[in-house]
mmCIF file of C-alpha atoms in Angstrom:
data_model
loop_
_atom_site.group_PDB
_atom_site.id
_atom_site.type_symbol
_atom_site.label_atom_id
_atom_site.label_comp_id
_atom_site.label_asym_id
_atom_site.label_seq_id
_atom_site.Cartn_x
_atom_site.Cartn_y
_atom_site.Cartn_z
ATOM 1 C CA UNK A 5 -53.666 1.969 -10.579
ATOM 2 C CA UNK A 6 -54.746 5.573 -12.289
ATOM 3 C CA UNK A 7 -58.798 6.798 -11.973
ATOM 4 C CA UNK A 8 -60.320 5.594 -14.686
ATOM 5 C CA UNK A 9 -63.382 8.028 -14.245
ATOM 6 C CA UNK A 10 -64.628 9.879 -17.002
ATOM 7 C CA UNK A 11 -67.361 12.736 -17.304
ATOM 8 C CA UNK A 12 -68.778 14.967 -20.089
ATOM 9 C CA UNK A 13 -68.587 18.660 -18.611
ATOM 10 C CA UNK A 14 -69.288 21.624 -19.943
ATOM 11 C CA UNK A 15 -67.135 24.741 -20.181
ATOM 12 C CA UNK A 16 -68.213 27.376 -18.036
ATOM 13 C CA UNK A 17 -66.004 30.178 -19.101
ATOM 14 C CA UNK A 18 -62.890 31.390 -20.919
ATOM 15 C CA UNK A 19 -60.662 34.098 -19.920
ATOM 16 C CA UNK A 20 -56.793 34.979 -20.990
ATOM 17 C CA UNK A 21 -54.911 34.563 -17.684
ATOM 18 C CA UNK A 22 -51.969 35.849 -19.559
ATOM 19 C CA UNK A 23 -50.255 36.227 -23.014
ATOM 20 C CA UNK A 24 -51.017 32.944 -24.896
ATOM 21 C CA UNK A 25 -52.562 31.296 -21.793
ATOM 22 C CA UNK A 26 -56.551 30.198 -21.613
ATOM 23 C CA UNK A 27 -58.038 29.695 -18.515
ATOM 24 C CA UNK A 28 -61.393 27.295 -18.811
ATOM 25 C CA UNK A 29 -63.862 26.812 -16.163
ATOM 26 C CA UNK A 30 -65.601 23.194 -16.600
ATOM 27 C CA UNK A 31 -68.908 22.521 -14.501
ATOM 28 C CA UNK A 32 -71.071 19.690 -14.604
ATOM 29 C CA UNK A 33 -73.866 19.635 -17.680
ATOM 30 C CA UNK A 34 -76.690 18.700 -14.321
ATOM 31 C CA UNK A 35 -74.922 20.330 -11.371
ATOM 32 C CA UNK A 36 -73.594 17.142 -9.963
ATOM 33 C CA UNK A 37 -70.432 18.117 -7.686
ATOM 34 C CA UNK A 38 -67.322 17.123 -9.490
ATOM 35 C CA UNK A 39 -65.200 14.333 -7.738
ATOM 36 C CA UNK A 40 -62.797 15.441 -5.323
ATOM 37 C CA UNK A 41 -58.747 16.942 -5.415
ATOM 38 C CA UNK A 42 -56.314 17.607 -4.069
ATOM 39 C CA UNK A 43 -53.557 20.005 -4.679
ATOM 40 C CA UNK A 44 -51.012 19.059 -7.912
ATOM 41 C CA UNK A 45 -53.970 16.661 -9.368
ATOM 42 C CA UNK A 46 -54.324 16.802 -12.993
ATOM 43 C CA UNK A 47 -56.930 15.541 -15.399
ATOM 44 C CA UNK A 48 -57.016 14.705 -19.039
ATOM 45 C CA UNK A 49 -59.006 17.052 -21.492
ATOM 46 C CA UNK A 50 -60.013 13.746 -24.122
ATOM 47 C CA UNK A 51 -59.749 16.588 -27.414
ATOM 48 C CA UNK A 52 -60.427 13.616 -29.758
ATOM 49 C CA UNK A 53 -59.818 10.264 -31.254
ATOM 50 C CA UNK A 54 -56.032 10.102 -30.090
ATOM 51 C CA UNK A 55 -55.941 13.652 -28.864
ATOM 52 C CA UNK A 56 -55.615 13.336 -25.118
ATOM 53 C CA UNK A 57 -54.195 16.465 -23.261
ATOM 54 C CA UNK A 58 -52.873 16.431 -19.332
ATOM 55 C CA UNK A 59 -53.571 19.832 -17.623
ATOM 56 C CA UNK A 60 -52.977 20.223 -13.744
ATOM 57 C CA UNK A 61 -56.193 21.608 -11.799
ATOM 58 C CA UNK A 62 -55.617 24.927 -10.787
ATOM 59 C CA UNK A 63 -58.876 26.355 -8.436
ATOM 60 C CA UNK A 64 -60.262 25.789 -5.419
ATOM 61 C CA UNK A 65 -60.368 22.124 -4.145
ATOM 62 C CA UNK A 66 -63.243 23.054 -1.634
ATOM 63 C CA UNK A 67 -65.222 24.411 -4.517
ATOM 64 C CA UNK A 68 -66.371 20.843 -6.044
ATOM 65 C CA UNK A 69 -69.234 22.656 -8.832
ATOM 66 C CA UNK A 70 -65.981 23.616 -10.950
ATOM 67 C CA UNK A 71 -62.886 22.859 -11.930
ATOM 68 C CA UNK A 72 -60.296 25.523 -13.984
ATOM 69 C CA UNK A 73 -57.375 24.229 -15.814
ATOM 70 C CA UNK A 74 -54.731 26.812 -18.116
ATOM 71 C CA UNK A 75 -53.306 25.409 -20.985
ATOM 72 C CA UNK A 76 -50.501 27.425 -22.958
ATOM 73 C CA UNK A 77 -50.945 28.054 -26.074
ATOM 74 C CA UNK A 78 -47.794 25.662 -27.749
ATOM 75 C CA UNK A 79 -46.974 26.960 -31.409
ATOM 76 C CA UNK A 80 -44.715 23.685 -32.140
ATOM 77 C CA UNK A 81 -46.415 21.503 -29.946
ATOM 78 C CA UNK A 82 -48.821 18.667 -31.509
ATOM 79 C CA UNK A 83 -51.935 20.353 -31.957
ATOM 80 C CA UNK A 84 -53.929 19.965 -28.433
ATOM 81 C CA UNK A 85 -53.294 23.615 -26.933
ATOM 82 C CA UNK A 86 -54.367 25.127 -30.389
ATOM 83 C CA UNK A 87 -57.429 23.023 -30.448
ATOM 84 C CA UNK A 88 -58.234 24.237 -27.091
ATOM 85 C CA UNK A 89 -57.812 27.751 -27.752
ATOM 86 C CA UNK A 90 -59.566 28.015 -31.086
ATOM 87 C CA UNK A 91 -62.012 25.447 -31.229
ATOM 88 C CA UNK A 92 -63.190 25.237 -27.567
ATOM 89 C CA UNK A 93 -66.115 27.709 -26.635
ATOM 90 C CA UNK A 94 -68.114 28.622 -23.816
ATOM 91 C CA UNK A 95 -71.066 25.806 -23.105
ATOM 92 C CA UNK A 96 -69.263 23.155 -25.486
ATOM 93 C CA UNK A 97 -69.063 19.609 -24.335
ATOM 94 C CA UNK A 98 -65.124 18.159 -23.383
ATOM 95 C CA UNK A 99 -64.865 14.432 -21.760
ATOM 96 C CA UNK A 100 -62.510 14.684 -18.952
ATOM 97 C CA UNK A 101 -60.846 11.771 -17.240
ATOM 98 C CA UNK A 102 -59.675 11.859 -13.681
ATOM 99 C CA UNK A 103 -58.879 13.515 -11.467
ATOM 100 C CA UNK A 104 -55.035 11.840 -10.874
ATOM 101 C CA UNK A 105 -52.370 12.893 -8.752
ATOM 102 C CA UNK A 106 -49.028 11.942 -8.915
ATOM 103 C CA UNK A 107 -47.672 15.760 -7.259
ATOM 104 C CA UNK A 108 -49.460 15.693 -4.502
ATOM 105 C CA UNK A 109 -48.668 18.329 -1.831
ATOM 106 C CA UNK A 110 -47.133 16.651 1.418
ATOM 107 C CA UNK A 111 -47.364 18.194 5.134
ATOM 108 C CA UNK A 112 -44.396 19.828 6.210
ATOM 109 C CA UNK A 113 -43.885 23.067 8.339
ATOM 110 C CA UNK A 114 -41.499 24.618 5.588
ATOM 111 C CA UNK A 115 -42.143 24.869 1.710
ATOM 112 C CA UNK A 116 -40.109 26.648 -0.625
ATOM 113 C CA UNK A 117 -42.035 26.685 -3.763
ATOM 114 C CA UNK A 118 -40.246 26.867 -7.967
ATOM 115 C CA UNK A 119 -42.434 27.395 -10.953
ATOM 116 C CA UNK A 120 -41.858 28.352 -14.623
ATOM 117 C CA UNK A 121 -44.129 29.498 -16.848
ATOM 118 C CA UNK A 122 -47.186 27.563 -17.334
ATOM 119 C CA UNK A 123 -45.492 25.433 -14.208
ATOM 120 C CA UNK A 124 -47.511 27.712 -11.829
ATOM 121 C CA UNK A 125 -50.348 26.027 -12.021
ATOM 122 C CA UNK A 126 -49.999 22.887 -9.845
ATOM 123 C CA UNK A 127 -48.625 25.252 -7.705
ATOM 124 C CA UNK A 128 -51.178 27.757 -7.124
ATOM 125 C CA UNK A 129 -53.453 25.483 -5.254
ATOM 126 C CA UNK A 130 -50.867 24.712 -2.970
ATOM 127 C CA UNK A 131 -49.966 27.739 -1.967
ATOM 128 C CA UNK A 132 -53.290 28.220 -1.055
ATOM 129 C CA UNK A 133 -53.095 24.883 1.014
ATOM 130 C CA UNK A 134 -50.022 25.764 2.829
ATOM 131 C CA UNK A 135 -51.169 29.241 4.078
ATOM 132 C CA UNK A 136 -54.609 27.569 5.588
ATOM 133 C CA UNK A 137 -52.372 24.790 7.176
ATOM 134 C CA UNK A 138 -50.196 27.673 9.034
ATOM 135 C CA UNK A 139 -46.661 26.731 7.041
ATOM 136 C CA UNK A 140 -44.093 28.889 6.468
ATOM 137 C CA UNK A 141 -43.540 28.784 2.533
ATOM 138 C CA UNK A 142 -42.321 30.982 -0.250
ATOM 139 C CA UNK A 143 -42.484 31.001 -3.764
ATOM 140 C CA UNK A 144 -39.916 32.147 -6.667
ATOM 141 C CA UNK A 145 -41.963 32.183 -10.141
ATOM 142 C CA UNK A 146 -39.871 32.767 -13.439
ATOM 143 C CA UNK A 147 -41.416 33.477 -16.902
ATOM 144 C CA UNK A 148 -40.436 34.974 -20.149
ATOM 145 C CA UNK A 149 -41.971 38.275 -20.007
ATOM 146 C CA UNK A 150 -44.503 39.681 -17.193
ATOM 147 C CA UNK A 151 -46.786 39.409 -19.842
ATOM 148 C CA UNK A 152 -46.643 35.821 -20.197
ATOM 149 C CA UNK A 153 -46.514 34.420 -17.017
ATOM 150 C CA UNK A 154 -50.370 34.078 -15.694
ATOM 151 C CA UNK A 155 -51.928 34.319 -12.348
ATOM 152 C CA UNK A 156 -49.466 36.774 -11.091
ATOM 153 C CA UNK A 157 -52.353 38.969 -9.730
ATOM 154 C CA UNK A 158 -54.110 36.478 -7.666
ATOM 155 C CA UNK A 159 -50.540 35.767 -6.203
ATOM 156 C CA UNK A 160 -50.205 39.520 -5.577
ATOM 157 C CA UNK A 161 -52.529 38.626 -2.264
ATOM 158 C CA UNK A 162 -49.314 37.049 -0.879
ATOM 159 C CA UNK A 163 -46.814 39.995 -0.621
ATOM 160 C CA UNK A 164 -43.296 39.310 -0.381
ATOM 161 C CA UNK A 165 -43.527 35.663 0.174
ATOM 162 C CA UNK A 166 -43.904 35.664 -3.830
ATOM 163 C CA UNK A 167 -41.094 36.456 -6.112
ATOM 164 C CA UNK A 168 -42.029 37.063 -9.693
ATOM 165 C CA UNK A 169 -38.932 37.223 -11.822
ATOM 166 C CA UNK A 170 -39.864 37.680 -15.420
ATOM 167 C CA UNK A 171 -36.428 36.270 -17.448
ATOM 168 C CA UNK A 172 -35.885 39.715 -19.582
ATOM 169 C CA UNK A 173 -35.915 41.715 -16.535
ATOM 170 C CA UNK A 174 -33.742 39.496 -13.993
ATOM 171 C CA UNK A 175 -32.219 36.653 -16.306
ATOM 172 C CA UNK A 176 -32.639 33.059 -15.500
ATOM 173 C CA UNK A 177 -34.324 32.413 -11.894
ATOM 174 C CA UNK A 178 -31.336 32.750 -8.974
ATOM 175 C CA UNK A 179 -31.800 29.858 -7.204
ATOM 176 C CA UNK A 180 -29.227 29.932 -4.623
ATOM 177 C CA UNK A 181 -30.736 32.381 -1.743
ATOM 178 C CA UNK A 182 -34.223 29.780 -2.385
ATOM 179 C CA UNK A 183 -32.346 26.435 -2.163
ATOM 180 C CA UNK A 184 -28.870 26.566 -0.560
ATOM 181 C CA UNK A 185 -28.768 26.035 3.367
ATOM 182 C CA UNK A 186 -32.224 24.695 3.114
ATOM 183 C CA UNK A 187 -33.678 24.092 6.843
ATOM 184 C CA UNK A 188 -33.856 21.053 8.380
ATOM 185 C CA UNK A 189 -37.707 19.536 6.952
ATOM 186 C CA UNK A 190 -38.350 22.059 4.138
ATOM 187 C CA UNK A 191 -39.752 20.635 0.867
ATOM 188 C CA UNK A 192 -39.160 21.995 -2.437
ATOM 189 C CA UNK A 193 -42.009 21.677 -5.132
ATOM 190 C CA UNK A 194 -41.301 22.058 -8.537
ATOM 191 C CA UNK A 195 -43.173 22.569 -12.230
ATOM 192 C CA UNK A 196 -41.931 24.245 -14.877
ATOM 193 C CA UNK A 197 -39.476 23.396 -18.157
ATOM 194 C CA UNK A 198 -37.241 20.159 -18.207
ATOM 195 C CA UNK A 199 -34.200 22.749 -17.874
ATOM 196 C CA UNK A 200 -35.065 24.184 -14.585
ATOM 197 C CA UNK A 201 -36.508 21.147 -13.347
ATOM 198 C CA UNK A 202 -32.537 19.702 -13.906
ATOM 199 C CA UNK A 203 -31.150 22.458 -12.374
ATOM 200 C CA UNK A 204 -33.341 22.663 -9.051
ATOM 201 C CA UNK A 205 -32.856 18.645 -8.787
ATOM 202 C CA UNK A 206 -29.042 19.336 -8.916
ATOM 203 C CA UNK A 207 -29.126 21.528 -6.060
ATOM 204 C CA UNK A 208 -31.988 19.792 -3.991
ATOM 205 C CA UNK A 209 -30.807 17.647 -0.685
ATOM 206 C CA UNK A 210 -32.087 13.941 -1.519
ATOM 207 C CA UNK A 211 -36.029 13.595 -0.277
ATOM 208 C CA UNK A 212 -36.537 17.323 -0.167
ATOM 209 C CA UNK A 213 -37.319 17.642 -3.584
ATOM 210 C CA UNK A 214 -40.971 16.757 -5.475
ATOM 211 C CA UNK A 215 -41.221 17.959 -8.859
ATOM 212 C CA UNK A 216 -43.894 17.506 -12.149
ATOM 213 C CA UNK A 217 -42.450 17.505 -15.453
ATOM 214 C CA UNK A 218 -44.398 18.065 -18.989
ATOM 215 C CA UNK A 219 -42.059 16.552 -20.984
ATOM 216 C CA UNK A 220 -40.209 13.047 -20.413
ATOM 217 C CA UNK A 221 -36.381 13.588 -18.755
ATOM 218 C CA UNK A 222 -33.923 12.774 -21.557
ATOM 219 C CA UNK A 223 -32.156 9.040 -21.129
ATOM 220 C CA UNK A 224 -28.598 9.609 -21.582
ATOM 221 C CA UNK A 225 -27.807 5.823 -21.442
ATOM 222 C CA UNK A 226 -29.400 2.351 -21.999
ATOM 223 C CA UNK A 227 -30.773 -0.045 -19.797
ATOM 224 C CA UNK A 228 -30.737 -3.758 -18.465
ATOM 225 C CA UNK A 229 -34.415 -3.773 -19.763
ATOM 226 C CA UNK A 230 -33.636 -2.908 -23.701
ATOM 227 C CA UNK A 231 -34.093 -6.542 -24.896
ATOM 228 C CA UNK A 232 -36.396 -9.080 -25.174
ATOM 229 C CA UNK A 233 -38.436 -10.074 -21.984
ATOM 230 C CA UNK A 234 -41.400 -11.553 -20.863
ATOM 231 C CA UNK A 235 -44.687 -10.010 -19.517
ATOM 232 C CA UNK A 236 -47.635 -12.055 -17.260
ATOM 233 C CA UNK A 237 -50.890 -10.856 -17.357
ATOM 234 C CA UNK A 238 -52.093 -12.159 -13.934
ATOM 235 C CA UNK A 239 -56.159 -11.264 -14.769
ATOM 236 C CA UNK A 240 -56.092 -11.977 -18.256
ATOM 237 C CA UNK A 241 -54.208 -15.337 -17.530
ATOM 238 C CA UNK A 242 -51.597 -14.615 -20.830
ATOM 239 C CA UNK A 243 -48.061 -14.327 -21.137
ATOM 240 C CA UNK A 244 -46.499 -11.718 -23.890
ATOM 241 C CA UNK A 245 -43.815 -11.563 -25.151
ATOM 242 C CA UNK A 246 -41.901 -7.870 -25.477
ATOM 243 C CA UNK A 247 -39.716 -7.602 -28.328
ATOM 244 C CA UNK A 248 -36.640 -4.909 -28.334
ATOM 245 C CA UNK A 249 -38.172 -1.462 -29.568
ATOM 246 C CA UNK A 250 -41.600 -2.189 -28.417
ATOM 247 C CA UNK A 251 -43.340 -0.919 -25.259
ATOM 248 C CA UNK A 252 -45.087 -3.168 -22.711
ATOM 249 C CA UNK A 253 -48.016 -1.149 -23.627
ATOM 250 C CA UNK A 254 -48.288 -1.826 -27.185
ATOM 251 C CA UNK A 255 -47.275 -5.353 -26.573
ATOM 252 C CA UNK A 256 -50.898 -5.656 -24.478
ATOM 253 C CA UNK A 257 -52.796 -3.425 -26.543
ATOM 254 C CA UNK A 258 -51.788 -6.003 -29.933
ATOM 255 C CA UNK A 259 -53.094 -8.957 -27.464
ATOM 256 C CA UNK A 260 -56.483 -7.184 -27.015
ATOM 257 C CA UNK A 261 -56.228 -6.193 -23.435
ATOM 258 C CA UNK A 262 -57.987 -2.921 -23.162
ATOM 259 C CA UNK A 263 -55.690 -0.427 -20.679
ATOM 260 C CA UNK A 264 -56.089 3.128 -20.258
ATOM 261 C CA UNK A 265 -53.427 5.334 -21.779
ATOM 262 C CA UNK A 266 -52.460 8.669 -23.024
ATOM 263 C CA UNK A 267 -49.066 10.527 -23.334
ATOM 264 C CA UNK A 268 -47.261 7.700 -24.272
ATOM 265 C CA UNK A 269 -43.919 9.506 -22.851
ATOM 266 C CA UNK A 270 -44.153 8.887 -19.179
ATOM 267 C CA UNK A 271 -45.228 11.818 -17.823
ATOM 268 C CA UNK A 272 -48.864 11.633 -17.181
ATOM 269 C CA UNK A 273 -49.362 8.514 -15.019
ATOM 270 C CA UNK A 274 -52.323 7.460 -16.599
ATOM 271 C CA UNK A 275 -51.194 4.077 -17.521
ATOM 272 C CA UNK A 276 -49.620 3.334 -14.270
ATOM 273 C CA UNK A 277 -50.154 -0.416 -13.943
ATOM 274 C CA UNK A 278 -49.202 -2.381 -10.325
ATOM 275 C CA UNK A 279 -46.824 -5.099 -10.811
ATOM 276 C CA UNK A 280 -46.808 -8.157 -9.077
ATOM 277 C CA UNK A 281 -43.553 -10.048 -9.559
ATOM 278 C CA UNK A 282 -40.433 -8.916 -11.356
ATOM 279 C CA UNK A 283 -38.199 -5.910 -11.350
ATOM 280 C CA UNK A 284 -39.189 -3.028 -13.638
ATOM 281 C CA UNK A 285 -36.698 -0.877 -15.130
ATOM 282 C CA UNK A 286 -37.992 2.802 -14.901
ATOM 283 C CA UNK A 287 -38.044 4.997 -17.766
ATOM 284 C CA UNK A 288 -40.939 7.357 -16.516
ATOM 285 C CA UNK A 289 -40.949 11.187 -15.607
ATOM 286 C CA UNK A 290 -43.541 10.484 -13.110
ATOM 287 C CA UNK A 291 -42.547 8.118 -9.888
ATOM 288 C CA UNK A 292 -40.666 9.377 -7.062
ATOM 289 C CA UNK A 293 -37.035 7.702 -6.167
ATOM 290 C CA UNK A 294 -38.918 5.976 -3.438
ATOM 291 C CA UNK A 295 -41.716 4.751 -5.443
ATOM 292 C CA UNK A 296 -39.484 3.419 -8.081
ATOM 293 C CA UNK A 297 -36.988 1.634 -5.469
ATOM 294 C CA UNK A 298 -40.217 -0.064 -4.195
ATOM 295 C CA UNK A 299 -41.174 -1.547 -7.545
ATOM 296 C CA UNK A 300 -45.107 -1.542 -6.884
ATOM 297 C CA UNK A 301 -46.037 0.138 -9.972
ATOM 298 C CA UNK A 302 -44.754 1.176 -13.513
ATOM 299 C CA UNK A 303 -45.813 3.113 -16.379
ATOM 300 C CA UNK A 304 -46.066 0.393 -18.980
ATOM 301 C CA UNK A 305 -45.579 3.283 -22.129
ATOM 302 C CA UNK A 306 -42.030 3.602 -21.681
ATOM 303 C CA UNK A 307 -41.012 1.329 -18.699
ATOM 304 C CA UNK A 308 -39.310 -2.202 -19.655
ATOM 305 C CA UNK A 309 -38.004 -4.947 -17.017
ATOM 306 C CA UNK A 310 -34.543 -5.613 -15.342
ATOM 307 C CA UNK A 311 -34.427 -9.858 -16.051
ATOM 308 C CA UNK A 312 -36.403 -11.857 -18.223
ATOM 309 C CA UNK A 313 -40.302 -11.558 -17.005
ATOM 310 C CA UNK A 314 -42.512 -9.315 -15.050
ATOM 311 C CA UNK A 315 -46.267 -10.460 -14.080
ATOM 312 C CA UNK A 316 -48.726 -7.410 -14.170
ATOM 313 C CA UNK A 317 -52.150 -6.849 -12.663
ATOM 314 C CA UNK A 318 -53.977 -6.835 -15.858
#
């Protein structure tokens, strides 16, 4: 199940990492030391009544009296990264949830690192991770313009282990030389748009590859778990049932079991729920092949069930 911890912080600082991207500082409103993370843990900024933003932690783990987060200014997004960036001052109040971490950064003596854009972030604390643990790693970071892509002087500490290939000065990121022939035990991280994300899957060897996506992978087909089905409630001692067209979670939320939630598209984790019978049918952006062939867990926003019931820890 996701953290369900939740804290009132207070932001420290603002600065402009890079064109259109805010970097805030949050610290504790007494001192208190935050709770703990670990590289590619994210947290949800709680903007307002339905307004519930995931952004992934992007300082120092070690340093537990702050946390810093980026968020990209989105012009056609759905209103949370303008809120942040022109409503959200130094010393103001945000309620935070987490930390959660559903990225997290495993050992290995070989990394070979992918970001775009705004995807750096995860990313940046694991770099940092990799070079104290004594792995060999490198890191190819595409962008729009040099401009936009932020951070790019705190990775300049790294030398030629980093790449930074801005798009209209190289074109789209070459991604042969970083992923073909990939040695025996390297793992490939990730974050970045849903395009790149598809194209470093397609050339990834199976159980190399860990990735984070912001916005759900498109489903190109149906599923077993498009009809009607039945869900058991194993605390709450009910049984639902979920009609075509309607998620699991809705169909609990309508029965008046509270659960926490937030993107509603599969890609945050925060409504991961453990399941105790049944098969689910996966529809998230979030679980790893492994995790989803083990059936433990499912994100009850967009996941359904393969048969006719599933019994859930709620």
């Amino acid at each position: 199940m996701s953290d369900a911890h939740e804290v009132e912080l207070v932001v420290g600082s603002r600065e402009f990492v890079a064109d259109g991207v805010l970097a805030l500082t949050l610290r504790h409103p007494l001192g208190e030391p935050l709770p703990a993370w670990e590289p590619g843990a994210h947290v949800d900024l709680v903007l307002g009544p339905g307004l519930e933003r995931q952004y992934s932690l992007c300082g120092d783990p070690a340093d537990r009296t702050r946390w810093r987060v980026a968020v990209l200014r989105e012009p056609a997004g759905r209103g949370g990264s303008a809120l942040v960036h022109d409503q959200v001052r130094q010393g103001d109040k945000v309620r935070v949830r987490g930390p959660r971490n559903h990225f997290a950064l495993r050992p290995a003596a070989r990394y070979r690192f992918v970001a775009g854009g705004i995807g750096i972030t995860p990313v940046l604390p694991m770099l940092a991770a990799a070079e104290a643990a004594g792995a060999e790693w490198t890191l190819l970071y595409g962008g729009r313009t040099r401009d936009s892509m932020a951070f790019t002087g705190e990775l300049a500490r790294y030398g030629d282990r980093v790449t930074v290939a801005p798009q209209d000065e190289s074109g789209l990121l070459d991604l042969g030389p970083v992923l073909d022939a990939l040695p025996e035990g390297t793992l490939v991280y990730c974050c970045g748009p849903g395009a790149l994300l598809d194209a470093v899957e397609e050339r990834c060897p199976a159980g190399a590859l860990h990735l984070e996506r912001f916005r759900p992978k498109e489903r190109t087909t149906g599923g077993d778990g498009d009809g009607e089905f039945e869900v058991e409630l194993d605390r709450s001692g009910v049984t639902l049932t979920v009609a075509p067209g309607v998620s699991v979670l809705e169909t609990v939320r309508a029965a008046g079991v509270e659960v926490l939630f937030s993107c509603t598209e599969g890609t945050c984790g925060t409504c991961e729920t453990d399941v105790l019978d049944g098969t689910p049918e996966h529809r998230d952006s979030v679980l790893s092949p492994g995790e989803r062939e083990a059936g433990e867990t499912m994100m009850i926003c967009v996941s359904r069930c393969r048969g006719r019931r599933l019994v859930l820890d709620l």
